[in-house]
CSV table of C-alpha atoms in Angstrom, one decimal:
chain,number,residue,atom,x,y,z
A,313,UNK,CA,199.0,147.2,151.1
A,314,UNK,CA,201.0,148.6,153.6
A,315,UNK,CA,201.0,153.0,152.5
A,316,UNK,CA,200.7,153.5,149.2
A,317,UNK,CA,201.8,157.3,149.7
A,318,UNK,CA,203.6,158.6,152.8
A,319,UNK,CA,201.8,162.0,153.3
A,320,UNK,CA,198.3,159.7,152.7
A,321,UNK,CA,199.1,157.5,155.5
A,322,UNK,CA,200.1,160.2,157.5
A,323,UNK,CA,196.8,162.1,156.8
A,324,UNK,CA,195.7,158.6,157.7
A,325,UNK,CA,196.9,158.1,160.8
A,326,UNK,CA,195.9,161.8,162.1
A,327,UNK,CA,192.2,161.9,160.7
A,328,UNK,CA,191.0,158.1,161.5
A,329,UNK,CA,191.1,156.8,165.3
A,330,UNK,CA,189.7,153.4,166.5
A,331,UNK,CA,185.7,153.7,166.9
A,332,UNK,CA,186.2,151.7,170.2
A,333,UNK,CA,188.0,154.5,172.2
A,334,UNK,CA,185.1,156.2,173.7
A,335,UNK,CA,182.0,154.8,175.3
A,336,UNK,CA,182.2,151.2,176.0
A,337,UNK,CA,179.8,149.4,173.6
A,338,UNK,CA,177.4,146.7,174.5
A,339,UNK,CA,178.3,143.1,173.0
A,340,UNK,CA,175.6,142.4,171.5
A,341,UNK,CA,174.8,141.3,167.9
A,342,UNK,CA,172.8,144.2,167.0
A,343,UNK,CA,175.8,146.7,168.4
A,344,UNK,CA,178.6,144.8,166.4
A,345,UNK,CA,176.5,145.2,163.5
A,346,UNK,CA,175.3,148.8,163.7
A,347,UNK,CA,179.7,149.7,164.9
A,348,UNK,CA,180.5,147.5,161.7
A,349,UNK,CA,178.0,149.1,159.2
A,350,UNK,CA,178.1,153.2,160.5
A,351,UNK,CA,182.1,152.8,160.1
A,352,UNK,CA,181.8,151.7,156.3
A,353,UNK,CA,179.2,154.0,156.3
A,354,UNK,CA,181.2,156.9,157.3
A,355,UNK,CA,185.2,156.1,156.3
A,356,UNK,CA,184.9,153.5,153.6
A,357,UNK,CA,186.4,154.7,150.1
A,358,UNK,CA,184.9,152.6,147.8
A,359,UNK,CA,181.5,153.0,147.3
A,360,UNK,CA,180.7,154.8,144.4
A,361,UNK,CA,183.6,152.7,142.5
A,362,UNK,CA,182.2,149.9,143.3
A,363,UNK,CA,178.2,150.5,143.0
A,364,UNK,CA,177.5,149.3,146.3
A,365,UNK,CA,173.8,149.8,147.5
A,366,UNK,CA,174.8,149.8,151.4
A,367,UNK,CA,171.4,151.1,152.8
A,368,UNK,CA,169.7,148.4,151.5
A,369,UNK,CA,172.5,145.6,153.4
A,370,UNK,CA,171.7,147.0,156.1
A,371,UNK,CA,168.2,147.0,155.8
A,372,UNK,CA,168.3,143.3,154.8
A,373,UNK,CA,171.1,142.6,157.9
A,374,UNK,CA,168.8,143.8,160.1
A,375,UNK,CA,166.1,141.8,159.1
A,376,UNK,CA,168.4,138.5,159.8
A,377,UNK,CA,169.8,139.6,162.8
A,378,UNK,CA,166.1,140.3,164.7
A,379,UNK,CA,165.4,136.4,164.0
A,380,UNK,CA,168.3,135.8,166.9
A,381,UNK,CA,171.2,134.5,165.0
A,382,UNK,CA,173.8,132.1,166.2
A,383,UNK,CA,177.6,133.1,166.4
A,384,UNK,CA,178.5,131.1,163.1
A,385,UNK,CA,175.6,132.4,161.2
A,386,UNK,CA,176.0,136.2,162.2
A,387,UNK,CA,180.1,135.5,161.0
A,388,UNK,CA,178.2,134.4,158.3
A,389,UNK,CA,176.5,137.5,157.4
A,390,UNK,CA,179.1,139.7,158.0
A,391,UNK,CA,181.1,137.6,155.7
A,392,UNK,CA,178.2,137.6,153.1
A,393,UNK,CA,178.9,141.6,153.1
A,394,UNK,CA,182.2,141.4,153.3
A,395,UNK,CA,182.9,139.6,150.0
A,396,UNK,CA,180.0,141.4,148.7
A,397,UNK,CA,182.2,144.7,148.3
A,398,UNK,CA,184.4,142.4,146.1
A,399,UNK,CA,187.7,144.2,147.5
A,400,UNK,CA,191.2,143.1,148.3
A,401,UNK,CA,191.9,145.3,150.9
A,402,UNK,CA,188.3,144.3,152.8
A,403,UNK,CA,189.0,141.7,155.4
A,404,UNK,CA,187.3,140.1,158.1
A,405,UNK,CA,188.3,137.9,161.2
A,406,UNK,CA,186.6,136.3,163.3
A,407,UNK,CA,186.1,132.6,164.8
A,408,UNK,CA,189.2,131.3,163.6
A,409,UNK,CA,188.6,132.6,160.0
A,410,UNK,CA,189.9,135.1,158.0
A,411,UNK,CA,187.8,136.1,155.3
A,412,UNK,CA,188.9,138.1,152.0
A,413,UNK,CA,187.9,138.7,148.4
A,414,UNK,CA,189.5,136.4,145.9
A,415,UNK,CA,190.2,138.3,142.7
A,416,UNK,CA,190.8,135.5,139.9
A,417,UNK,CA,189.2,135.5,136.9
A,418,UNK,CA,188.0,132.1,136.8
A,419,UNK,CA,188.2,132.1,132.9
A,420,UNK,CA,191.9,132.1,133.3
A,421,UNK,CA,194.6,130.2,135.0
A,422,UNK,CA,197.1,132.6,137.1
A,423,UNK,CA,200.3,131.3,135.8
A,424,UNK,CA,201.6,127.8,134.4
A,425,UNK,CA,203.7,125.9,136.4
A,426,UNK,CA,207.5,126.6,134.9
A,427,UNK,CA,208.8,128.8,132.1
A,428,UNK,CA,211.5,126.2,131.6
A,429,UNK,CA,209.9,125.8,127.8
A,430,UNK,CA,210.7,129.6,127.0
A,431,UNK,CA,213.8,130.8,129.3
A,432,UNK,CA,217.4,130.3,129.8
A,433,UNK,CA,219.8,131.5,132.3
A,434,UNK,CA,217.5,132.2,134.9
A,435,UNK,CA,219.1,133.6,137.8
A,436,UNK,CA,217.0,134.3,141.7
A,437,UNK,CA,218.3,137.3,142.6
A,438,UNK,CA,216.6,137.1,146.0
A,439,UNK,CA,213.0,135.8,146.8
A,440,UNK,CA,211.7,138.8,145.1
A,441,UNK,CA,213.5,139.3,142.0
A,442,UNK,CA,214.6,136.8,139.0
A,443,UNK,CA,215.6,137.2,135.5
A,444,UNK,CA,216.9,135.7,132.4
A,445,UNK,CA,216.6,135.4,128.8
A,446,UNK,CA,213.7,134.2,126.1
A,447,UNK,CA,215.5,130.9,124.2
A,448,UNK,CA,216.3,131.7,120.9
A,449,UNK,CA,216.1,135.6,120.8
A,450,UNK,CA,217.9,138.9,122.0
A,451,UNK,CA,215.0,139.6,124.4
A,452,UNK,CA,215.0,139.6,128.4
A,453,UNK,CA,212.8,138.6,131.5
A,454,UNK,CA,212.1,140.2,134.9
A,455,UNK,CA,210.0,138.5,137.4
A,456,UNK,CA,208.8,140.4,140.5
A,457,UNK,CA,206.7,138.3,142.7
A,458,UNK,CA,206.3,140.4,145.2
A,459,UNK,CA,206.9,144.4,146.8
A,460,UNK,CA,205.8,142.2,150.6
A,461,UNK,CA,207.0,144.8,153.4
A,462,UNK,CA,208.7,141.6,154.9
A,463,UNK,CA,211.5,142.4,152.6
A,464,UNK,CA,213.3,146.2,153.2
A,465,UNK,CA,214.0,148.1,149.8
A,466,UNK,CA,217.4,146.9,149.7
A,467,UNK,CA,215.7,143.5,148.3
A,468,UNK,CA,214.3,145.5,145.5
A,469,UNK,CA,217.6,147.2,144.4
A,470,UNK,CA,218.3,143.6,143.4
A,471,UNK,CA,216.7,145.2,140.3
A,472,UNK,CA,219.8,146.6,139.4
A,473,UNK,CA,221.3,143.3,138.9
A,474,UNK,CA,218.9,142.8,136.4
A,475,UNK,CA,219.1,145.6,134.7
A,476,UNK,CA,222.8,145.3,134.3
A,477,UNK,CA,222.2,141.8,133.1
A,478,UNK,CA,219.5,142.4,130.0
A,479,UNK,CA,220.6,146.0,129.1
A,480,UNK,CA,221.9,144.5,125.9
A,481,UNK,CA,218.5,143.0,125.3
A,482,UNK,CA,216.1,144.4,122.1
A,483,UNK,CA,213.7,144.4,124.3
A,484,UNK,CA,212.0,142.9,128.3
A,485,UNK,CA,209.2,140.7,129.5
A,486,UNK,CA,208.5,142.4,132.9
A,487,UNK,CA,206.3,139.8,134.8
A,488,UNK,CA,204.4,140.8,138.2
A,489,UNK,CA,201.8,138.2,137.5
A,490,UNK,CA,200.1,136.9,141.1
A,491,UNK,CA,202.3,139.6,142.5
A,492,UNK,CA,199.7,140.5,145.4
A,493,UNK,CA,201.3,143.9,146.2
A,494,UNK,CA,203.5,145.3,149.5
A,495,UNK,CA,204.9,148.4,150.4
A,496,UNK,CA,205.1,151.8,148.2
A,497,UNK,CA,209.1,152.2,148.4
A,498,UNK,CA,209.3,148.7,147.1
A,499,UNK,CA,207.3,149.2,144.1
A,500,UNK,CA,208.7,152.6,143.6
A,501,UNK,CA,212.1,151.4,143.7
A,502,UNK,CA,211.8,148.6,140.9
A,503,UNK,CA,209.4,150.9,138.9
A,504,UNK,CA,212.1,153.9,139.2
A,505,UNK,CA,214.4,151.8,137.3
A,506,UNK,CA,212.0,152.0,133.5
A,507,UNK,CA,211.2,155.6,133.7
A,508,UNK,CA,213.5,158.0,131.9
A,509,UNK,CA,211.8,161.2,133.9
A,510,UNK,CA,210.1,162.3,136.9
A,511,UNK,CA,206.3,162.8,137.2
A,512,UNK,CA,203.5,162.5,139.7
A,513,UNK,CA,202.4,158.9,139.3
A,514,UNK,CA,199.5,159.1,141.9
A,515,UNK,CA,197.4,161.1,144.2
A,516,UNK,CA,195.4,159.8,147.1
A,517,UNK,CA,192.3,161.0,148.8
A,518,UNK,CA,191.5,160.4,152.4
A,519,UNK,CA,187.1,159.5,152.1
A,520,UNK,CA,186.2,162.8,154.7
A,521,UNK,CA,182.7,163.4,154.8
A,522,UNK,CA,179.0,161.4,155.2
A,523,UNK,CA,178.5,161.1,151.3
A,524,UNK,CA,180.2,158.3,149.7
A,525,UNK,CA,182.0,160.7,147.3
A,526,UNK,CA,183.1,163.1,150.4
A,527,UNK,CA,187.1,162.9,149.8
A,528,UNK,CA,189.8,165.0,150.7
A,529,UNK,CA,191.6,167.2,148.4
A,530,UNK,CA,194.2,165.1,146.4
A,531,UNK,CA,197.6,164.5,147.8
A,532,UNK,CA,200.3,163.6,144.8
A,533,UNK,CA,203.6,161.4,144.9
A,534,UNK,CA,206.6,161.8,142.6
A,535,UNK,CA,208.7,159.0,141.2
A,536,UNK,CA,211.7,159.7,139.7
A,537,UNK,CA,214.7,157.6,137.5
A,538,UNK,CA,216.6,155.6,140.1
A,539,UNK,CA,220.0,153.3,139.6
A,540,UNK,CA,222.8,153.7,137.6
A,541,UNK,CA,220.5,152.4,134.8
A,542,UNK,CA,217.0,152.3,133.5
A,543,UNK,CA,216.0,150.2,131.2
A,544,UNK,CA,213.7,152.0,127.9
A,545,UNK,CA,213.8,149.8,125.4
A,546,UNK,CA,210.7,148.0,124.4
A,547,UNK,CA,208.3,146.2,127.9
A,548,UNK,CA,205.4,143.7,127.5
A,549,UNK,CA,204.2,144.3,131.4
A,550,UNK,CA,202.5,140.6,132.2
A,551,UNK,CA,199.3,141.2,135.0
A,552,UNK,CA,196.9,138.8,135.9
A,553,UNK,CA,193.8,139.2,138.2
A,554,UNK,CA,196.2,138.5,141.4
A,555,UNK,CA,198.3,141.4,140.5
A,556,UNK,CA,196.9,143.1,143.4
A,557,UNK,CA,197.7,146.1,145.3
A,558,UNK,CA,201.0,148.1,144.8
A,559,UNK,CA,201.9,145.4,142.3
A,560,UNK,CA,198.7,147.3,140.2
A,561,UNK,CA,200.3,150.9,141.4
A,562,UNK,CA,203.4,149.2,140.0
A,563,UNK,CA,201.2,148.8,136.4
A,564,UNK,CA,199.7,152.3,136.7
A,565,UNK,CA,203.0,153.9,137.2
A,566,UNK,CA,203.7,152.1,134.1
A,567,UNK,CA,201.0,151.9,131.6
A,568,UNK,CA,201.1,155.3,129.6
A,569,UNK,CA,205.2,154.7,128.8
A,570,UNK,CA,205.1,154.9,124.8
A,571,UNK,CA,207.8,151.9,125.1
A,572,UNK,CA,205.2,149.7,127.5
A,573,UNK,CA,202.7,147.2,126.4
A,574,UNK,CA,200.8,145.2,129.2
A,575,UNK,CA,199.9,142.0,127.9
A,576,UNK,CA,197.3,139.3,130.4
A,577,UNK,CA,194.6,139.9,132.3
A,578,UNK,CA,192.8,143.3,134.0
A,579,UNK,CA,194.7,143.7,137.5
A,580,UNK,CA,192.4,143.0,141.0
A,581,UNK,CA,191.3,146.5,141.3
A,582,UNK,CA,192.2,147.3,145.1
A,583,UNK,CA,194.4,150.4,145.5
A,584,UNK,CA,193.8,152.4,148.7
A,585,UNK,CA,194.7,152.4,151.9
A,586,UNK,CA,193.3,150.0,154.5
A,587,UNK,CA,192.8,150.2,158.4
A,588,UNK,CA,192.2,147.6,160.7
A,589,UNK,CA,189.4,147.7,163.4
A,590,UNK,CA,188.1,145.8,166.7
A,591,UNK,CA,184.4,144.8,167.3
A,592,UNK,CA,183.0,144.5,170.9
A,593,UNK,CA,183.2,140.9,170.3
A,594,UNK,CA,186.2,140.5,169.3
A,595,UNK,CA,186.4,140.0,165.7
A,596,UNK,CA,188.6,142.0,164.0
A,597,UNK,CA,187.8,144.0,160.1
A,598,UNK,CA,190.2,145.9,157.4
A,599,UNK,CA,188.3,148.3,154.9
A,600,UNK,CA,189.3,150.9,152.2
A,601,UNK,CA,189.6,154.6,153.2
A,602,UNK,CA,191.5,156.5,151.1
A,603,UNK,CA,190.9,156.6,147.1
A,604,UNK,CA,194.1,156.4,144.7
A,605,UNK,CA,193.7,157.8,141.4
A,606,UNK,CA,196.8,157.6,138.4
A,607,UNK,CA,198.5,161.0,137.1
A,608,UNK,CA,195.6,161.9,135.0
A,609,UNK,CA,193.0,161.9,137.9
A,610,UNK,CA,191.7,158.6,137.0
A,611,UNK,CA,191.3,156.1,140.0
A,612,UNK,CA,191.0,152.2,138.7
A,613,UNK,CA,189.4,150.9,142.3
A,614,UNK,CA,186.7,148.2,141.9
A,615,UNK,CA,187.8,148.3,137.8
A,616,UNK,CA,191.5,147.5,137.4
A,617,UNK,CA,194.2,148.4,135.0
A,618,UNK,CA,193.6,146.9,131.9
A,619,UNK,CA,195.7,145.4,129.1
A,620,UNK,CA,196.5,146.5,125.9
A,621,UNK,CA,196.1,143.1,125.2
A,622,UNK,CA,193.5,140.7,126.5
A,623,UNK,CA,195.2,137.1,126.7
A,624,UNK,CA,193.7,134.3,129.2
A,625,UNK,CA,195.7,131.2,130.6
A,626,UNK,CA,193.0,128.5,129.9
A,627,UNK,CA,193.1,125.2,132.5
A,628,UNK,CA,194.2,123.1,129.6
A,629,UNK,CA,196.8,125.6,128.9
A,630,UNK,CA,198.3,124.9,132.5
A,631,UNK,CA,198.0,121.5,131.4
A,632,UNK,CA,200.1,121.3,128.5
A,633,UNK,CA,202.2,124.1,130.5
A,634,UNK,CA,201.6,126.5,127.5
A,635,UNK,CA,201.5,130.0,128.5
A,636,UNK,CA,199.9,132.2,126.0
A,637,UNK,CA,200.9,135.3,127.5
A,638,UNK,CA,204.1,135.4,127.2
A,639,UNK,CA,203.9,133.4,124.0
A,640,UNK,CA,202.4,136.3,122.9
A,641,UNK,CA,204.8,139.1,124.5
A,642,UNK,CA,207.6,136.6,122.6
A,643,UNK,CA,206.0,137.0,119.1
A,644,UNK,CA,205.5,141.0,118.9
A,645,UNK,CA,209.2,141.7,120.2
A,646,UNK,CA,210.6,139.1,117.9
C-alpha cells in the first residue's frame, strides 16, 4: 500500500535510507543473506504480530547456504522466508520472479462469478466504483474494487454518485471483497462518505530500535464526513481474505459504526507501510516497517479484521453461482 498516513511516510522517508549507500558490499551469497536478514532484523514491523522466530531462520539459512547453493536454490530459500512471514506487504524479486504471500482462505471461494441473480440497475461508475439495487427490496449495493494509486481521488468521489443514487434505500451492501488495497486518500475519501463525525481512525508507528517491539511513539490520522452526503442507515460491510491493505484500513475505519455489520471472511492482515530494497546481486525485496493500530490502540497485522459474521463461499457455491454472503447481508436487512 502506497502511505497509509502522510506524516508516517514522511517519518518514513526521513528515518529509513537504502542499506546499500555506504560501503560497497561483496556479492556473495553469504553477504546477500546476512544484508537481507540484519535489515528485517533491524526495520521490520511485524514480528511480534506475527510470532516469527527469526534467529532460528537464520541459523537454519546459514546452515543451507555453507553447503554452496546454486542461484535458483538460494532464490529458493530466500523465498522459503519470505512467504514464511505470511505478509502482503513482504515481497521478493529476483530471477524473473516475483514472490508474495497469498492470503486466501482456501476454505472459501473469493467471490462468485456475477451478482446478476441478486441485483438490478447496476451502474460502473468508473473502474473503481459500481452500484445498484438488491431485486425485490428497498436495499442498495456499493462495490469498491479497488483504492489502486493508478486512479487519483477524483475516481473515488464517483462515490457520490452513489450515494445520491441509494440515499432512499432502508439500508446498503457495501462490498470491498478481493479489494487488495491502494492509496490512503482513496480509502479515506469513500470511507468519509458513511461517517457522520470526525475521529482518529488510526495511528502508525515507525519500528525504531533493535527489539522487535522498538516502535516509535504513535502518529494519529483524522477522517472526517466528506460530500454533500453520507450515507447512515443500516451497512453489511462484505471482506474476504483478499481484502488487503487500505481496503482493511477501509474496514477498520468502519467496523465500530453502531449502523455497520461486516459480514464474510477475516481481512488478509497486512497494514503497514512497506519499503523496497536492492541486494548486491541484484534482486530486489519489500518488507513491513511501520505498525498501524485502529482508534482504540489495537493493531490487526498478521490477524485481520474480523466479521461480525463468519460466512464462507464454498467451491460448489461458485458453482451453482450462490453467494452466501450477501445472501445473508439480504436476509437481516429485509
Amino acid at each position: 500500500m502506497k502511505g497509509v498516513l502522510l506524516a508516517a511516510i514522511v517519518l518514513l522517508f526521513v528515518s529509513c535510507e537504502n542499506l546499500l549507500v555506504n560501503d560497497e558490499p561483496v556479492n556473495t551469497q553469504e553477504e546477500n543473506f546476512d544484508l537481507f536478514w540484519d535489515d528485517f532484523n533491524m526495520n521490520y514491523a511485524g514480528f511480534s504480530a506475527r510470532g516469527v522466530q527469526w534467529q532460528e531462520i537464520k541459523e537454519e539459512s546459514e546452515s543451507r547456504i555453507n553447503s554452496r547453493l546454486t542461484i535458483q536454490d538460494f532464490f529458493e530459500l530466500l523465498t522459503e522466508i519470505t512467504l514464511g512471514l505470511k505478509d502482503i506487504h513482504v515481497e521478493l524479486r529476483g530471477v524473473g520472479r516475483q514472490i508474495h504471500f497469498d492470503s486466501s482462505n482456501p476454505l472459501s471461494v473469493n467471490q462468485i462469478a456475477s451478482l446478476d441473480e441478486y441485483l438490478n440497475d447496476v451502474t460502473d461508475i468508473n473502474e473503481a466504483i459500481s452500484y445498484g439495487f438488491v431485486q425485490g427490496s428497498n436495499i442498495g449495493y456499493i462495490s469498491i474494487n479497488t483504492f489502486s494509486s493508478r486512479f487519483p481521488v477524483a475516481v473515488f468521489r464517483g462515490i457520490d454518485e452513489a450515494v445520491k443514487a441509494i440515499s432512499d434505500t432502508d439500508g446498503l451492501i457495501l462490498d470491498i471483497r478481493s479489494n487488495s488495497g491502494g492509496a490512503a486518500a482513496n480509502f479515506k475519501t469513500t470511507a468519509s462518505r458513511f461517517i457522520n463525525d470526525s475521529f482518529t481512525y488510526a495511528s502508525a508507528q515507525l519500528r525504531n530500535g533493535p527489539e522487535f517491539d522498538d516502535f516509535a511513539d504513535p502518529i494519529g490520522d483524522k477522517i472526517a464526513p466528506g460530500g454533500p452526503l453520507q450515507y447512515t442507515k443500516p451497512i453489511f460491510l462484505l471482506t474476504n481474505r483478499k481484502s488487503a491493505s487500505a481496503a482493511e484500513i477501509f474496514a477498520m475505519t468502519l467496523k465500530d459504526l453502531t449502523y455497520l455489520t461486516i459480514v464474510g471472511d477475516t481481512t488478509a492482515g497486512g497494514f503497514g507501510n512497506s519499503v523496497w530494497r536492492e541486494l548486491p546481486n541484484g534482486w530486489s525485496y519489500r518488507m513491513t516497517i511501520t505498525l498501524i493500530s485502529d482508534k482504540n490502540g489495537v493493531s490487526y497485522e498478521g490477524v485481520g479484521i474480523p466479521p461480525d459474521e463468519v460466512i464462507y463461499i464454498s467451491r460448489q457455491d461458485s458453482v451453482d453461482n450462490r453467494d452466501p454472503q450477501i445472501e445473508r447481508a439480504i436476509e437481516i436487512l429485509k
